[in-house]
């Protein structure tokens, strides 16, 4: 009995720490992402920026004059049914932006086929992911999607209609968005939007979103957070309030391949015997690994750290 009491007390002491250990959004980004941008805490960052040196600069008389000079006039929506719908959509999206809080993460990858495409229409959708902690709910997202689809059908023309499809992935409702005229051309060419466990997720490409949700559910699939270059870079310079990471390995591999095979980079036979292969080798591009930067803000200062491997 005494042992049970000890175990109970021990569990009571450890449980709050376990509950407070929130997963990092980087754990959900693909391991082969080309580029990543992260915010540790959007609300805290905004407060630090407002109270810190940048906030003082932003509120200075000189910056106020500049803002007034470049001020954009208030959005002017047409006085019509379509204009009213556009204004309501703008207001709804603005309200959604205010629901975002906490971590924010963005990644882009899968650009190999984009660079290799001979014609723009041959390019496939890059793997783009946006994640943000949110106070919004899946029910509110469903209401927004339903309103948008009904309004779009009512006021939109056949050329600019948008198709919204709904499916479930791992129990989470996902809304797939595509232009009506192109929706049947490529099943993967969709933008997926969902909310799972308090995180708003958006992704370009059906398979990209499915893989994202799988990582969020399994929580043990390889991610950018497991990338050795990513870990080493931010262990060296710190994580800060904001982070930018560029994975140069796939970038350089694709760039070198394009330079060696594309006719646009072809070097004609010359007396010096210079070839594109030799030029690429001389540049030493294949030795580049990554570029990382972190920015840390507080009320007194701003710190920037960079690493280039």
Tab-separated table of C-alpha atoms in Angstrom:
chain	number	residue	atom	x	y	z
A	1	UNK	CA	0.000	0.000	0.000
A	2	UNK	CA	2.811	2.388	0.892
A	3	UNK	CA	4.458	1.610	-2.442
A	4	UNK	CA	1.248	2.538	-4.277
A	5	UNK	CA	1.116	5.899	-2.464
A	6	UNK	CA	4.749	6.607	-3.411
A	7	UNK	CA	4.092	5.741	-7.061
A	8	UNK	CA	0.967	7.917	-7.051
A	9	UNK	CA	2.845	10.899	-5.620
A	10	UNK	CA	5.708	10.386	-8.068
A	11	UNK	CA	3.298	10.260	-10.993
A	12	UNK	CA	1.609	13.428	-9.720
A	13	UNK	CA	4.951	15.223	-9.704
A	14	UNK	CA	5.991	14.067	-13.175
A	15	UNK	CA	2.664	14.350	-15.002
A	16	UNK	CA	2.625	18.171	-15.349
A	17	UNK	CA	6.037	18.058	-17.017
A	18	UNK	CA	4.830	15.443	-19.470
A	19	UNK	CA	1.700	17.415	-20.290
A	20	UNK	CA	3.664	20.626	-20.761
A	21	UNK	CA	6.098	19.103	-23.266
A	22	UNK	CA	4.508	20.303	-26.502
A	23	UNK	CA	5.813	18.780	-29.749
A	24	UNK	CA	7.811	21.060	-32.005
A	25	UNK	CA	6.212	21.746	-35.358
A	26	UNK	CA	9.564	20.991	-37.000
A	27	UNK	CA	8.932	17.361	-36.004
A	28	UNK	CA	6.152	17.333	-38.605
A	29	UNK	CA	8.052	18.889	-41.513
A	30	UNK	CA	9.528	16.508	-44.132
A	31	UNK	CA	13.111	15.364	-43.636
A	32	UNK	CA	14.070	16.306	-47.213
A	33	UNK	CA	12.654	19.868	-47.132
A	34	UNK	CA	14.720	22.377	-49.089
A	35	UNK	CA	13.900	25.315	-46.832
A	36	UNK	CA	12.286	25.857	-43.427
A	37	UNK	CA	11.088	28.945	-41.513
A	38	UNK	CA	9.974	28.669	-37.877
A	39	UNK	CA	8.603	30.936	-35.150
A	40	UNK	CA	8.891	29.680	-31.585
A	41	UNK	CA	5.974	31.708	-30.193
A	42	UNK	CA	4.202	34.237	-32.405
A	43	UNK	CA	2.452	36.057	-29.538
A	44	UNK	CA	5.632	36.413	-27.457
A	45	UNK	CA	7.617	37.480	-30.517
A	46	UNK	CA	5.103	40.203	-31.333
A	47	UNK	CA	5.311	41.584	-27.786
A	48	UNK	CA	9.129	41.522	-27.805
A	49	UNK	CA	9.216	43.310	-31.155
A	50	UNK	CA	6.804	45.989	-29.959
A	51	UNK	CA	8.696	46.644	-26.702
A	52	UNK	CA	12.223	46.205	-28.069
A	53	UNK	CA	14.528	48.392	-30.183
A	54	UNK	CA	12.720	47.522	-33.431
A	55	UNK	CA	9.428	48.639	-31.887
A	56	UNK	CA	10.960	51.964	-30.922
A	57	UNK	CA	12.296	52.419	-34.447
A	58	UNK	CA	8.910	51.456	-35.927
A	59	UNK	CA	7.108	54.038	-33.754
A	60	UNK	CA	9.640	56.811	-34.378
A	61	UNK	CA	8.488	60.003	-36.163
A	62	UNK	CA	10.680	59.189	-39.177
A	63	UNK	CA	9.113	55.744	-39.671
A	64	UNK	CA	5.647	57.214	-39.152
A	65	UNK	CA	6.290	59.632	-42.007
A	66	UNK	CA	7.508	56.763	-44.203
A	67	UNK	CA	4.433	54.658	-43.357
A	68	UNK	CA	2.135	57.553	-44.209
A	69	UNK	CA	3.975	58.087	-47.500
A	70	UNK	CA	3.635	54.450	-48.547
A	71	UNK	CA	0.250	53.863	-46.876
A	72	UNK	CA	-2.088	51.657	-48.861
A	73	UNK	CA	-5.639	52.935	-49.073
A	74	UNK	CA	-8.327	50.862	-47.420
A	75	UNK	CA	-9.428	47.988	-49.629
A	76	UNK	CA	-12.260	49.148	-51.840
A	77	UNK	CA	-14.674	46.322	-52.635
A	78	UNK	CA	-17.144	46.748	-55.516
A	79	UNK	CA	-20.671	47.702	-54.549
A	80	UNK	CA	-22.163	44.445	-55.773
A	81	UNK	CA	-23.052	40.957	-54.589
A	82	UNK	CA	-19.583	39.755	-55.598
A	83	UNK	CA	-17.961	42.701	-53.824
A	84	UNK	CA	-19.908	42.007	-50.629
A	85	UNK	CA	-18.892	38.346	-50.750
A	86	UNK	CA	-15.236	39.316	-51.296
A	87	UNK	CA	-15.357	41.662	-48.312
A	88	UNK	CA	-16.925	38.991	-46.114
A	89	UNK	CA	-14.238	36.492	-47.177
A	90	UNK	CA	-11.546	39.045	-46.348
A	91	UNK	CA	-13.095	39.666	-42.927
A	92	UNK	CA	-13.418	35.935	-42.226
A	93	UNK	CA	-9.770	35.271	-43.158
A	94	UNK	CA	-8.676	38.238	-41.037
A	95	UNK	CA	-10.591	36.796	-38.091
A	96	UNK	CA	-8.905	33.438	-38.660
A	97	UNK	CA	-5.471	35.058	-38.651
A	98	UNK	CA	-6.231	36.377	-35.162
A	99	UNK	CA	-6.874	32.813	-33.972
A	100	UNK	CA	-3.268	31.838	-34.704
A	101	UNK	CA	-0.985	31.728	-31.677
A	102	UNK	CA	2.118	29.947	-30.511
A	103	UNK	CA	4.373	28.104	-32.950
A	104	UNK	CA	4.414	28.692	-36.703
A	105	UNK	CA	6.358	26.670	-39.277
A	106	UNK	CA	6.724	26.692	-43.053
A	107	UNK	CA	8.628	24.408	-45.394
A	108	UNK	CA	9.136	23.980	-49.112
A	109	UNK	CA	10.578	21.037	-50.987
A	110	UNK	CA	10.159	18.819	-54.012
A	111	UNK	CA	11.508	21.465	-56.361
A	112	UNK	CA	13.530	18.987	-58.427
A	113	UNK	CA	10.741	18.473	-60.971
A	114	UNK	CA	10.003	22.209	-61.060
A	115	UNK	CA	13.559	23.016	-62.142
A	116	UNK	CA	13.773	20.109	-64.552
A	117	UNK	CA	10.500	20.880	-66.331
A	118	UNK	CA	11.120	21.987	-69.921
A	119	UNK	CA	7.819	23.856	-70.116
A	120	UNK	CA	5.951	25.699	-67.303
A	121	UNK	CA	2.871	23.522	-67.779
A	122	UNK	CA	5.006	20.398	-67.205
A	123	UNK	CA	6.008	21.494	-63.696
A	124	UNK	CA	4.379	19.768	-60.749
A	125	UNK	CA	3.188	21.442	-57.566
A	126	UNK	CA	6.059	21.872	-55.069
A	127	UNK	CA	5.702	20.360	-51.611
A	128	UNK	CA	4.665	23.409	-49.562
A	129	UNK	CA	3.586	23.078	-45.925
A	130	UNK	CA	2.305	25.690	-43.470
A	131	UNK	CA	1.615	24.826	-39.829
A	132	UNK	CA	0.426	27.061	-36.996
A	133	UNK	CA	-0.945	26.503	-33.546
A	134	UNK	CA	-4.471	27.883	-33.465
A	135	UNK	CA	-7.398	28.533	-31.193
A	136	UNK	CA	-9.737	27.729	-34.077
A	137	UNK	CA	-11.573	24.417	-34.250
A	138	UNK	CA	-12.208	21.840	-36.948
A	139	UNK	CA	-15.900	22.732	-36.778
A	140	UNK	CA	-15.160	26.416	-37.472
A	141	UNK	CA	-12.945	25.437	-40.398
A	142	UNK	CA	-15.717	23.254	-41.821
A	143	UNK	CA	-18.180	26.163	-41.543
A	144	UNK	CA	-15.754	28.456	-43.393
A	145	UNK	CA	-15.214	25.891	-46.168
A	146	UNK	CA	-18.968	25.324	-46.551
A	147	UNK	CA	-19.680	29.073	-46.671
A	148	UNK	CA	-16.903	29.632	-49.223
A	149	UNK	CA	-18.109	26.853	-51.514
A	150	UNK	CA	-21.739	27.967	-51.451
A	151	UNK	CA	-20.827	31.620	-52.005
A	152	UNK	CA	-18.372	30.778	-54.782
A	153	UNK	CA	-20.997	28.748	-56.651
A	154	UNK	CA	-23.529	31.545	-56.296
A	155	UNK	CA	-21.433	34.455	-57.529
A	156	UNK	CA	-18.492	32.858	-59.356
A	157	UNK	CA	-18.270	32.291	-63.107
A	158	UNK	CA	-17.447	28.913	-64.621
A	159	UNK	CA	-13.868	30.100	-65.223
A	160	UNK	CA	-13.057	31.056	-61.635
A	161	UNK	CA	-15.132	28.499	-59.707
A	162	UNK	CA	-13.297	26.553	-57.031
A	163	UNK	CA	-13.953	22.913	-56.193
A	164	UNK	CA	-13.759	21.882	-52.540
A	165	UNK	CA	-13.701	18.182	-51.713
A	166	UNK	CA	-13.813	16.679	-48.235
A	167	UNK	CA	-12.189	13.440	-47.103
A	168	UNK	CA	-10.832	12.005	-43.881
A	169	UNK	CA	-7.183	11.154	-43.301
A	170	UNK	CA	-6.359	9.343	-40.070
A	171	UNK	CA	-9.697	10.528	-38.679
A	172	UNK	CA	-9.049	14.201	-39.494
A	173	UNK	CA	-11.312	16.066	-41.920
A	174	UNK	CA	-9.311	17.528	-44.817
A	175	UNK	CA	-10.664	20.069	-47.303
A	176	UNK	CA	-9.075	19.817	-50.765
A	177	UNK	CA	-9.159	22.981	-52.878
A	178	UNK	CA	-8.540	23.206	-56.633
A	179	UNK	CA	-9.696	25.370	-59.570
A	180	UNK	CA	-12.808	23.742	-61.055
A	181	UNK	CA	-11.382	23.800	-64.562
A	182	UNK	CA	-8.209	21.953	-63.513
A	183	UNK	CA	-9.503	19.714	-60.751
A	184	UNK	CA	-9.853	16.660	-63.018
A	185	UNK	CA	-6.472	17.075	-64.731
A	186	UNK	CA	-4.336	15.967	-61.789
A	187	UNK	CA	-5.715	14.311	-58.660
A	188	UNK	CA	-2.638	15.347	-56.671
A	189	UNK	CA	-2.866	19.025	-57.628
A	190	UNK	CA	-4.799	20.142	-54.567
A	191	UNK	CA	-4.290	22.437	-51.594
A	192	UNK	CA	-5.279	20.600	-48.430
A	193	UNK	CA	-6.450	22.389	-45.265
A	194	UNK	CA	-7.170	20.782	-41.900
A	195	UNK	CA	-6.980	21.183	-38.137
A	196	UNK	CA	-5.507	18.421	-35.993
A	197	UNK	CA	-4.707	18.595	-32.288
A	198	UNK	CA	-4.849	22.391	-32.189
A	199	UNK	CA	-2.657	22.830	-35.271
A	200	UNK	CA	-3.849	24.414	-38.513
A	201	UNK	CA	-2.225	22.655	-41.445
A	202	UNK	CA	-2.063	23.623	-45.119
A	203	UNK	CA	-0.175	21.877	-47.866
A	204	UNK	CA	0.359	21.897	-51.606
A	205	UNK	CA	-0.160	18.475	-53.153
A	206	UNK	CA	-2.519	15.735	-51.942
A	207	UNK	CA	0.255	13.268	-51.091
A	208	UNK	CA	2.200	15.998	-49.276
A	209	UNK	CA	-0.754	16.596	-46.932
A	210	UNK	CA	-1.416	12.880	-46.412
A	211	UNK	CA	2.250	12.335	-45.495
A	212	UNK	CA	2.100	15.352	-43.157
A	213	UNK	CA	-0.867	13.973	-41.231
A	214	UNK	CA	0.817	10.565	-41.042
A	215	UNK	CA	3.872	12.190	-39.428
A	216	UNK	CA	1.674	14.097	-36.983
A	217	UNK	CA	-0.106	10.908	-35.947
A	218	UNK	CA	2.857	8.539	-35.785
A	219	UNK	CA	5.185	11.134	-34.196
A	220	UNK	CA	8.202	8.970	-34.982
A	221	UNK	CA	8.648	9.320	-38.749
A	222	UNK	CA	11.835	11.071	-39.956
A	223	UNK	CA	11.443	14.857	-40.097
A	224	UNK	CA	13.608	17.928	-40.676
A	225	UNK	CA	14.234	17.958	-36.914
A	226	UNK	CA	16.108	14.662	-37.391
A	227	UNK	CA	18.302	16.109	-40.136
A	228	UNK	CA	21.908	16.036	-38.889
A	229	UNK	CA	22.761	19.380	-40.517
A	230	UNK	CA	19.669	21.010	-38.970
A	231	UNK	CA	20.521	19.752	-35.478
A	232	UNK	CA	24.199	20.620	-35.717
A	233	UNK	CA	23.545	24.134	-37.025
A	234	UNK	CA	21.085	25.147	-34.319
A	235	UNK	CA	23.061	23.404	-31.586
A	236	UNK	CA	25.909	25.684	-32.644
A	237	UNK	CA	24.079	29.035	-32.969
A	238	UNK	CA	21.038	28.491	-30.716
A	239	UNK	CA	17.375	28.258	-31.676
A	240	UNK	CA	16.248	31.849	-30.991
A	241	UNK	CA	12.718	33.154	-31.531
A	242	UNK	CA	12.864	32.684	-35.296
A	243	UNK	CA	14.810	30.208	-37.399
A	244	UNK	CA	15.598	29.844	-41.092
A	245	UNK	CA	17.215	26.698	-42.476
A	246	UNK	CA	18.186	26.042	-46.097
A	247	UNK	CA	19.165	22.477	-46.922
A	248	UNK	CA	21.769	23.038	-49.638
A	249	UNK	CA	22.397	19.357	-50.395
A	250	UNK	CA	19.299	18.778	-52.603
A	251	UNK	CA	19.522	22.338	-53.944
A	252	UNK	CA	23.105	21.855	-55.117
A	253	UNK	CA	22.460	18.342	-56.451
A	254	UNK	CA	19.598	19.588	-58.620
A	255	UNK	CA	21.457	22.727	-59.704
A	256	UNK	CA	24.536	20.742	-60.729
A	257	UNK	CA	22.438	18.224	-62.649
A	258	UNK	CA	20.590	21.004	-64.488
A	259	UNK	CA	23.861	22.786	-65.310
A	260	UNK	CA	25.367	19.589	-66.697
A	261	UNK	CA	22.370	18.516	-68.795
A	262	UNK	CA	20.553	21.693	-69.848
A	263	UNK	CA	21.357	23.143	-73.259
A	264	UNK	CA	21.080	26.622	-71.727
A	265	UNK	CA	24.279	25.941	-69.755
A	266	UNK	CA	26.113	24.157	-72.543
A	267	UNK	CA	29.669	25.348	-73.204
A	268	UNK	CA	30.693	24.936	-76.814
A	269	UNK	CA	33.981	23.308	-77.704
A	270	UNK	CA	36.778	25.820	-77.188
A	271	UNK	CA	40.611	26.019	-77.458
A	272	UNK	CA	40.966	26.037	-73.654
A	273	UNK	CA	39.083	22.773	-73.317
A	274	UNK	CA	36.705	24.204	-70.710
A	275	UNK	CA	33.628	22.021	-70.135
A	276	UNK	CA	30.597	22.501	-67.926
A	277	UNK	CA	31.506	19.396	-65.898
A	278	UNK	CA	34.964	20.796	-65.175
A	279	UNK	CA	33.570	24.233	-64.333
A	280	UNK	CA	31.044	22.778	-61.876
A	281	UNK	CA	33.759	20.697	-60.236
A	282	UNK	CA	36.000	23.782	-59.909
A	283	UNK	CA	33.240	25.747	-58.181
A	284	UNK	CA	33.133	23.154	-55.403
A	285	UNK	CA	29.361	23.461	-55.058
A	286	UNK	CA	28.948	19.826	-54.079
A	287	UNK	CA	30.730	20.536	-50.794
A	288	UNK	CA	27.973	22.875	-49.560
A	289	UNK	CA	25.672	21.442	-46.879
A	290	UNK	CA	23.366	24.032	-45.302
A	291	UNK	CA	22.727	27.638	-44.333
A	292	UNK	CA	21.060	28.404	-40.992
A	293	UNK	CA	20.094	31.614	-39.199
A	294	UNK	CA	18.406	32.325	-35.883
A	295	UNK	CA	17.072	35.605	-34.550
A	296	UNK	CA	16.396	36.203	-30.882
A	297	UNK	CA	14.496	39.268	-29.656
A	298	UNK	CA	13.817	40.747	-26.253
A	299	UNK	CA	12.914	44.151	-24.844
A	300	UNK	CA	16.532	45.326	-24.850
A	301	UNK	CA	18.254	43.797	-27.850
A	302	UNK	CA	18.200	41.630	-30.961
A	303	UNK	CA	20.642	38.778	-31.521
A	304	UNK	CA	21.345	37.125	-34.863
A	305	UNK	CA	23.380	33.945	-35.326
A	306	UNK	CA	24.292	32.281	-38.618
A	307	UNK	CA	25.972	29.060	-39.700
A	308	UNK	CA	27.164	28.102	-43.184
A	309	UNK	CA	28.474	24.581	-43.688
